[in-house]
Amino acid sequence: MGHDDQLRHSSSFGAAATAYAEHRPDYAADAVRWALAHAPGPRVLDLGAGTGKLTAGLRAAGVDVSAVEPDPAMLAELRRAVPDVRALPGSAEAIPLPDASVDAVLAGNAMHWFDMAVAGPEIARVLAPGGTLAGLWNVLDDRVDWVAELARVSGSAAVGPRDTPASWRVETARMHVPTNGAAARFERPEQAEFPHGQRRTADSLVATLATRAGMLVMPAEERDATLGRIRAFLASRPETAAGEFTLPMLTCVLRVRRRSHRADAVSRAAR
């Protein structure tokens, strides 16, 4: 995806902020705990926090959480959802926090929008020594037959390259590394997957998929046709045709630790 398309997709969510808040899933509690397992303290930043789906999970985990979100409409939804959390306007490329002020930076379904050439040094700046950066993504568990067929029917605009487990592992393996050849500020990555699920009806699952960036930027006629195709598929399947069902999912996590200041200095000297 080119820079202009990336910007268009990443800035599309504000118009659907209310639907995003209503329909997007939370994150598996075990995934949140694993993401934070090596953090040296309780101060956590939810970066690109959206409407607060991950923020609420962090608050429930008992950490000292702050949230940063660039889109005003998404930020307003976040403040309504978790009014007791400090929520600030800002971005991964311009974080409105002091140096070494957090022990972990987490991003829920957001890290793929970051420009890591700029965001990497900025995240490293706000992390305390030994701090953790973790990206969390909710993906469809396409090991289940009907879910795999749903992904095929939906198309790449609704179920993209990070939305199923195998493709997620490939797409995110080096997401913490700048694409401009600059040195990474983080150690070797770890990846893990945690079972998750979301109670849905056919209508609410269609509404959920309609909040994907690829769907939001799609021409209206094409979007309506895609959603109609998904709706027809769900009506044809015994698992989803009547009443509520659990959508099989995984919360997948990429976790890296901030390199020491000494390692950064050695890297700079080597260049």
C-alpha positions as CSV (number, residue, x, y, z in Angstrom):
1,M,0.0,0.0,0.0
2,G,1.4,3.4,-1.0
3,H,1.7,6.3,1.4
4,D,-1.4,8.1,0.1
5,D,-3.5,5.0,0.4
6,Q,-2.1,4.3,3.8
7,L,-3.1,7.8,5.0
8,R,-6.5,7.5,3.5
9,H,-7.2,4.1,5.2
10,S,-5.7,5.2,8.6
11,S,-7.8,8.4,8.6
12,S,-11.1,6.6,7.7
13,F,-12.2,5.5,11.1
14,G,-13.4,8.8,12.5
15,A,-16.5,8.8,10.3
16,A,-17.4,5.4,11.8
17,A,-16.3,6.0,15.4
18,T,-19.7,5.2,16.9
19,A,-20.0,1.9,15.0
20,Y,-16.4,1.1,15.8
21,A,-17.1,1.5,19.5
22,E,-20.2,-0.6,19.3
23,H,-19.0,-3.5,17.2
24,R,-15.3,-4.0,17.4
25,P,-14.2,-6.7,19.9
26,D,-12.1,-6.3,23.0
27,Y,-8.8,-8.2,23.5
28,A,-8.2,-11.6,25.2
29,A,-7.2,-11.0,28.8
30,D,-4.4,-13.6,28.6
31,A,-3.0,-11.7,25.6
32,V,-2.9,-8.5,27.5
33,R,-1.2,-10.2,30.4
34,W,1.4,-11.7,28.1
35,A,2.1,-8.4,26.4
36,L,2.8,-6.8,29.8
37,A,4.7,-9.8,31.3
38,H,8.2,-8.2,31.0
39,A,7.3,-4.6,31.6
40,P,9.5,-3.1,34.4
41,G,6.6,-1.3,36.0
42,P,2.8,-0.5,35.9
43,R,2.8,2.6,33.7
44,V,1.3,1.7,30.3
45,L,0.5,3.8,27.2
46,D,-2.3,2.6,24.8
47,L,-1.0,4.2,21.6
48,G,-3.4,4.7,18.7
49,A,-6.1,3.8,21.3
50,G,-9.1,4.3,19.0
51,T,-12.4,4.1,21.0
52,G,-10.7,2.5,24.0
53,K,-11.2,-1.2,23.4
54,L,-7.7,-2.1,24.6
55,T,-7.7,0.8,27.1
56,A,-10.6,-0.8,29.0
57,G,-8.8,-4.1,29.1
58,L,-5.7,-2.5,30.5
59,R,-7.7,-0.7,33.1
60,A,-9.3,-4.0,34.1
61,A,-5.8,-5.5,34.4
62,G,-5.0,-3.0,37.1
63,V,-2.2,-1.0,35.4
64,D,-1.7,2.7,35.4
65,V,-3.0,3.4,31.8
66,S,-2.9,6.5,29.6
67,A,-4.2,6.6,26.1
68,V,-3.2,8.6,23.0
69,E,-5.3,8.8,19.9
70,P,-5.0,11.2,16.8
71,D,-8.7,11.1,15.6
72,P,-11.0,13.5,17.5
73,A,-14.1,11.4,16.9
74,M,-12.4,8.2,18.1
75,L,-10.9,10.1,21.1
76,A,-14.4,11.3,22.1
77,E,-15.7,7.8,22.1
78,L,-12.8,6.6,24.1
79,R,-13.4,9.3,26.7
80,R,-17.0,8.3,27.0
81,A,-16.1,4.6,27.3
82,V,-13.3,5.0,29.9
83,P,-13.8,8.5,31.5
84,D,-11.4,7.8,34.4
85,V,-8.4,7.2,32.0
86,R,-6.2,10.1,30.9
87,A,-6.8,10.3,27.2
88,L,-4.7,12.7,25.1
89,P,-4.6,13.8,21.4
90,G,-1.5,12.7,19.7
91,S,0.0,10.1,17.5
92,A,2.7,7.4,17.4
93,E,4.9,9.9,15.6
94,A,4.4,12.7,18.2
95,I,3.6,11.3,21.6
96,P,2.6,14.0,24.1
97,L,4.5,12.3,27.1
98,P,7.9,13.0,28.7
99,D,11.0,10.9,28.2
100,A,11.0,7.5,30.0
101,S,7.6,8.1,31.4
102,V,6.0,4.6,30.7
103,D,7.0,1.0,31.2
104,A,5.1,-0.4,28.3
105,V,3.5,0.9,25.0
106,L,0.7,-1.2,23.7
107,A,-1.2,-0.8,20.4
108,G,-4.5,-2.6,19.6
109,N,-5.0,-3.1,15.9
110,A,-3.0,0.0,15.3
111,M,0.8,-0.6,14.9
112,H,0.4,-1.3,11.2
113,W,-0.6,2.4,10.7
114,F,2.6,3.7,12.4
115,D,5.5,5.2,10.4
116,M,8.1,3.3,12.4
117,A,10.9,5.4,10.9
118,V,9.5,8.2,13.1
119,A,7.4,6.3,15.6
120,G,10.2,3.9,16.6
121,P,12.5,6.6,18.1
122,E,9.5,8.3,19.6
123,I,8.2,5.2,21.3
124,A,11.7,4.4,22.5
125,R,11.9,7.9,23.9
126,V,8.9,7.5,26.2
127,L,9.8,4.0,27.3
128,A,11.7,3.5,30.5
129,P,14.8,1.3,30.4
130,G,13.8,-2.3,29.7
131,G,10.4,-1.2,28.6
132,T,8.1,-3.2,26.3
133,L,6.4,-2.4,23.0
134,A,3.6,-4.8,22.1
135,G,1.1,-4.8,19.2
136,L,-2.2,-6.7,19.6
137,W,-4.4,-7.8,16.7
138,N,-7.7,-9.6,16.8
139,V,-7.8,-12.1,13.9
140,L,-10.4,-14.5,12.6
141,D,-9.6,-18.2,13.4
142,D,-9.7,-19.6,9.9
143,R,-8.8,-23.1,11.2
144,V,-12.6,-23.3,11.6
145,D,-14.1,-24.2,8.3
146,W,-17.0,-21.7,8.2
147,V,-14.7,-18.9,9.3
148,A,-12.2,-19.7,6.5
149,E,-15.1,-19.6,4.0
150,L,-16.3,-16.3,5.5
151,A,-12.8,-14.8,4.9
152,R,-12.9,-16.0,1.3
153,V,-16.4,-14.6,0.6
154,S,-15.7,-11.3,2.4
155,G,-12.6,-10.4,0.3
156,S,-9.4,-8.6,1.2
157,A,-11.1,-5.2,2.0
158,A,-13.0,-6.8,4.9
159,V,-10.6,-9.6,5.9
160,G,-7.1,-8.3,5.1
161,P,-3.5,-9.7,5.3
162,R,-3.3,-9.4,9.1
163,D,-6.8,-10.8,9.8
164,T,-6.0,-14.5,9.8
165,P,-3.3,-16.3,11.9
166,A,-0.8,-17.5,9.3
167,S,-0.8,-14.2,7.4
168,W,-0.7,-12.3,10.6
169,R,2.6,-14.0,11.6
170,V,4.3,-13.1,8.3
171,E,2.9,-9.5,8.1
172,T,3.9,-8.5,11.6
173,A,7.2,-10.3,12.2
174,R,9.2,-7.2,11.5
175,M,6.6,-4.5,12.1
176,H,8.8,-2.9,14.8
177,V,11.6,-2.3,12.2
178,P,11.7,1.0,10.2
179,T,11.3,0.4,6.5
180,N,13.8,3.2,5.6
181,G,16.8,1.1,6.7
182,A,17.3,2.9,10.1
183,A,18.4,0.8,13.0
184,A,15.6,-0.8,15.1
185,R,15.3,0.5,18.6
186,F,14.1,-2.9,19.9
187,E,15.3,-6.4,20.6
188,R,14.3,-9.6,18.8
189,P,10.5,-9.9,18.5
190,E,8.3,-12.6,20.1
191,Q,4.9,-13.6,18.7
192,A,2.1,-15.4,20.5
193,E,-1.6,-16.2,19.9
194,F,-4.4,-16.5,22.5
195,P,-7.9,-17.9,22.0
196,H,-10.7,-15.3,21.9
197,G,-14.2,-15.0,20.7
198,Q,-17.0,-12.4,20.2
199,R,-20.7,-13.0,20.6
200,R,-22.3,-11.9,17.3
201,T,-25.5,-12.2,15.2
202,A,-25.3,-12.2,11.4
203,D,-26.3,-8.5,11.4
204,S,-23.8,-7.4,14.1
205,L,-21.0,-9.4,12.3
206,V,-21.8,-7.6,9.1
207,A,-21.7,-4.3,11.0
208,T,-18.3,-5.3,12.5
209,L,-16.8,-6.0,9.1
210,A,-18.2,-2.8,7.8
211,T,-15.9,-0.9,10.2
212,R,-12.7,-2.3,8.5
213,A,-10.6,0.4,6.8
214,G,-10.8,-1.2,3.4
215,M,-14.6,-1.2,3.6
216,L,-14.8,2.4,4.9
217,V,-12.8,3.7,1.9
218,M,-14.7,1.6,-0.7
219,P,-17.2,3.2,-3.1
220,A,-20.7,3.0,-1.6
221,E,-22.1,0.7,-4.4
222,E,-19.2,-1.7,-4.1
223,R,-19.4,-1.7,-0.3
224,D,-23.1,-2.5,-0.4
225,A,-22.5,-5.4,-2.7
226,T,-19.8,-6.8,-0.6
227,L,-21.8,-6.5,2.6
228,G,-24.8,-8.1,0.8
229,R,-22.6,-11.0,-0.2
230,I,-21.4,-11.5,3.4
231,R,-25.0,-11.3,4.7
232,A,-26.1,-13.9,2.2
233,F,-23.3,-16.3,3.2
234,L,-24.1,-15.9,6.9
235,A,-27.8,-16.6,6.2
236,S,-26.7,-19.9,4.4
237,R,-24.7,-21.3,7.2
238,P,-26.3,-23.3,10.1
239,E,-23.6,-21.9,12.5
240,T,-24.7,-18.3,11.8
241,A,-28.2,-18.2,10.3
242,A,-30.3,-17.9,13.4
243,G,-29.7,-16.0,16.7
244,E,-26.4,-15.4,18.4
245,F,-23.1,-17.4,17.9
246,T,-19.5,-17.0,18.9
247,L,-17.2,-15.8,16.2
248,P,-14.0,-17.8,16.7
249,M,-11.0,-15.5,17.0
250,L,-7.5,-15.2,18.3
251,T,-5.8,-12.2,19.9
252,C,-2.3,-12.2,18.4
253,V,0.6,-10.3,20.0
254,L,3.9,-9.1,18.8
255,R,6.2,-8.2,21.8
256,V,9.6,-6.5,21.7
257,R,11.8,-5.0,24.4
258,R,13.4,-1.6,24.1
259,R,17.1,-1.9,23.5
260,S,19.3,-0.4,26.2
261,H,20.7,3.1,25.7
262,R,24.2,1.5,25.5
263,A,23.1,-0.8,22.6
264,D,21.7,2.3,20.8
265,A,25.0,4.1,21.2
266,V,27.0,1.1,19.9
267,S,24.6,0.9,16.9
268,R,25.1,4.6,16.1
269,A,28.9,4.3,16.4
270,A,28.8,1.3,14.0
271,R,27.1,3.4,11.4
